[in-house]
Coordinates of C-alpha atoms in Angstrom, one line a residue:
M1 CA 0.0 0.0 0.0
Q2 CA 1.1 3.5 -0.6
L3 CA 1.8 5.8 2.2
S4 CA -0.6 8.7 2.0
L5 CA 0.0 12.1 3.6
S6 CA -2.7 14.7 4.0
R7 CA -3.4 17.8 6.0
R8 CA -6.1 17.5 8.7
R9 CA -6.5 18.6 12.2
F10 CA -3.8 21.2 11.9
G11 CA -1.0 18.7 11.2
L12 CA 0.2 16.0 8.8
I13 CA -1.4 12.6 8.8
I14 CA 0.1 9.3 7.7
V15 CA -2.7 6.8 7.0
G16 CA -2.6 3.1 6.5
S17 CA 0.7 2.3 8.1
T18 CA 1.3 -0.7 10.4
A19 CA 4.5 -1.0 12.4
M20 CA 6.2 -4.3 12.6
T21 CA 8.8 -5.3 15.2
L22 CA 11.7 -4.9 12.8
G23 CA 11.4 -1.6 11.1
L24 CA 8.3 -0.2 9.4
H25 CA 6.3 -2.0 6.8
Y26 CA 3.3 -0.4 5.3
T27 CA 0.4 -2.7 4.7
A28 CA -3.2 -2.2 3.7
P29 CA -5.5 -2.4 6.6
S30 CA -7.9 -5.4 6.5
A31 CA -11.6 -4.9 6.5
H32 CA -11.6 -5.7 10.3
A33 CA -8.7 -3.6 11.4
A34 CA -8.6 0.2 11.7
A35 CA -5.9 2.0 9.8
A36 CA -3.1 3.5 11.8
E37 CA -3.2 7.3 11.8
L38 CA -0.1 9.3 12.7
I39 CA -0.5 13.1 13.0
V40 CA 2.7 15.1 13.0
G41 CA 2.2 18.7 14.0
P42 CA 1.6 21.3 14.7
A43 CA 4.7 22.8 16.3
A44 CA 4.5 26.0 18.2
V45 CA 7.0 28.3 19.8
M46 CA 6.2 28.8 23.5
N47 CA 8.4 30.6 26.1
G48 CA 11.4 30.4 23.7
K49 CA 11.0 26.6 23.1
T50 CA 9.5 24.8 20.1
V51 CA 6.9 22.2 21.1
L52 CA 6.0 19.5 18.6
R53 CA 2.9 17.4 18.9
V54 CA 2.7 13.8 17.5
A55 CA -0.6 12.1 17.9
T56 CA -2.0 8.7 16.8
N57 CA -5.1 6.7 17.0
S58 CA -5.1 3.4 18.9
A59 CA -4.1 1.4 15.8
G60 CA -0.9 3.4 15.5
V61 CA 0.3 3.7 19.1
D62 CA 3.2 1.3 18.3
L63 CA 4.5 3.8 15.8
L64 CA 5.6 6.1 18.7
T65 CA 7.9 3.6 20.3
S66 CA 8.7 1.0 17.7
T67 CA 10.3 3.6 15.5
G68 CA 12.4 4.9 18.3
A69 CA 10.9 8.4 17.9
F70 CA 9.7 8.2 21.5
K71 CA 10.3 6.1 24.6
M72 CA 7.7 4.9 27.1
A73 CA 8.4 6.3 30.6
P74 CA 6.4 6.0 33.8
M75 CA 4.9 9.5 33.2
G76 CA 4.1 8.9 29.5
Y77 CA 6.1 9.3 26.3
T78 CA 9.5 11.0 26.2
P79 CA 11.2 12.0 23.0
G80 CA 13.9 9.6 21.6
K81 CA 15.4 9.9 18.1
I82 CA 12.9 12.3 16.7
R83 CA 14.5 15.5 15.3
L84 CA 13.1 18.9 14.4
L85 CA 14.6 20.4 11.3
S86 CA 14.2 23.7 9.4
L87 CA 16.0 23.5 6.1
S88 CA 15.2 27.1 5.3
R89 CA 16.7 28.2 8.6
G90 CA 19.6 25.8 8.5
L91 CA 18.6 24.1 11.8
G92 CA 18.7 20.5 13.0
L93 CA 17.5 20.1 16.6
R94 CA 17.5 17.3 19.1
P95 CA 14.9 17.2 21.9
L96 CA 15.9 19.1 25.0
S97 CA 17.4 16.8 27.7
E98 CA 15.0 18.4 30.3
Q99 CA 11.5 18.2 28.8
P100 CA 9.0 20.6 30.3
A101 CA 5.5 19.3 31.0
V102 CA 3.1 19.9 28.1
I103 CA -0.7 19.8 28.5
S104 CA -3.0 18.8 25.6
T105 CA -5.9 21.2 25.2
T106 CA -7.8 19.1 22.7
T107 CA -10.8 17.0 23.7
D108 CA -10.3 14.2 21.2
A109 CA -10.1 11.1 23.4
S110 CA -9.6 8.9 20.3
L111 CA -6.0 10.1 20.0
T112 CA -2.9 9.5 22.0
A113 CA -0.5 12.5 22.0
A114 CA 3.2 12.7 22.6
F115 CA 5.2 15.9 22.7
A116 CA 8.8 16.7 22.0
V117 CA 10.3 20.1 23.1
F118 CA 13.2 21.6 21.3
D119 CA 15.1 24.9 21.3
G120 CA 13.0 27.7 19.9
V121 CA 12.9 28.4 16.1
T122 CA 12.6 31.9 14.9
G123 CA 10.9 33.3 11.8
N124 CA 8.0 32.2 9.8
G125 CA 7.4 29.1 7.9
D126 CA 6.9 25.4 8.3
V127 CA 9.5 23.0 9.7
E128 CA 10.4 19.4 8.9
V129 CA 10.5 16.5 11.2
L130 CA 12.9 13.5 10.9
F131 CA 10.8 10.6 12.2
P132 CA 13.0 7.5 12.6
G133 CA 11.7 4.6 10.5
L134 CA 9.5 6.8 8.4
S135 CA 11.6 9.5 6.8
L136 CA 11.6 13.3 6.6
I137 CA 8.1 14.7 7.0
E138 CA 8.0 18.1 5.3
S139 CA 5.6 21.1 5.7
V140 CA 4.8 20.6 9.4
P141 CA 3.0 23.8 10.3
V142 CA 4.2 26.1 13.1
A143 CA 1.2 27.5 14.8
T144 CA 1.0 30.5 17.1
S145 CA 1.0 29.6 20.7
S146 CA -2.7 30.7 21.0
Q147 CA -3.7 28.4 18.1
A148 CA -1.8 25.3 19.3
P149 CA -3.8 22.4 20.7
F150 CA -1.4 22.2 23.7
S151 CA 0.3 24.5 26.2
L152 CA 3.3 24.4 28.5
A153 CA 2.4 23.5 32.2

């Protein structure tokens, strides 16, 4: 099956992917199984830091950890090998070693959200996200802090 990317819910969505234990293999969902949905974005600059939201439905929860993008911790997901890039700004950022608490302000209970916090990016324009096991995800929107579906605690 082809990997399909589309804009929805203020981010990028990857539909129809299933993570296997050794790497990612994309397969068509069966009639009985829901398609995995991975939403990358938006990002927002808050208090001098860039916060990136990655959300998934229950069928795609494995994508967060099996790719190495996030690690499971007692308090939820912590960023792993996910990277925030801005090719137009000449930036490549790793998640901050001290992750501040982020609170989701959306009411969509069907999604599991994970957040990665990076140094702040300046200027306008989208960013790119290097998601291990998937590839470079381009055109991730950067929202204003008042439009973002999350806030810093």
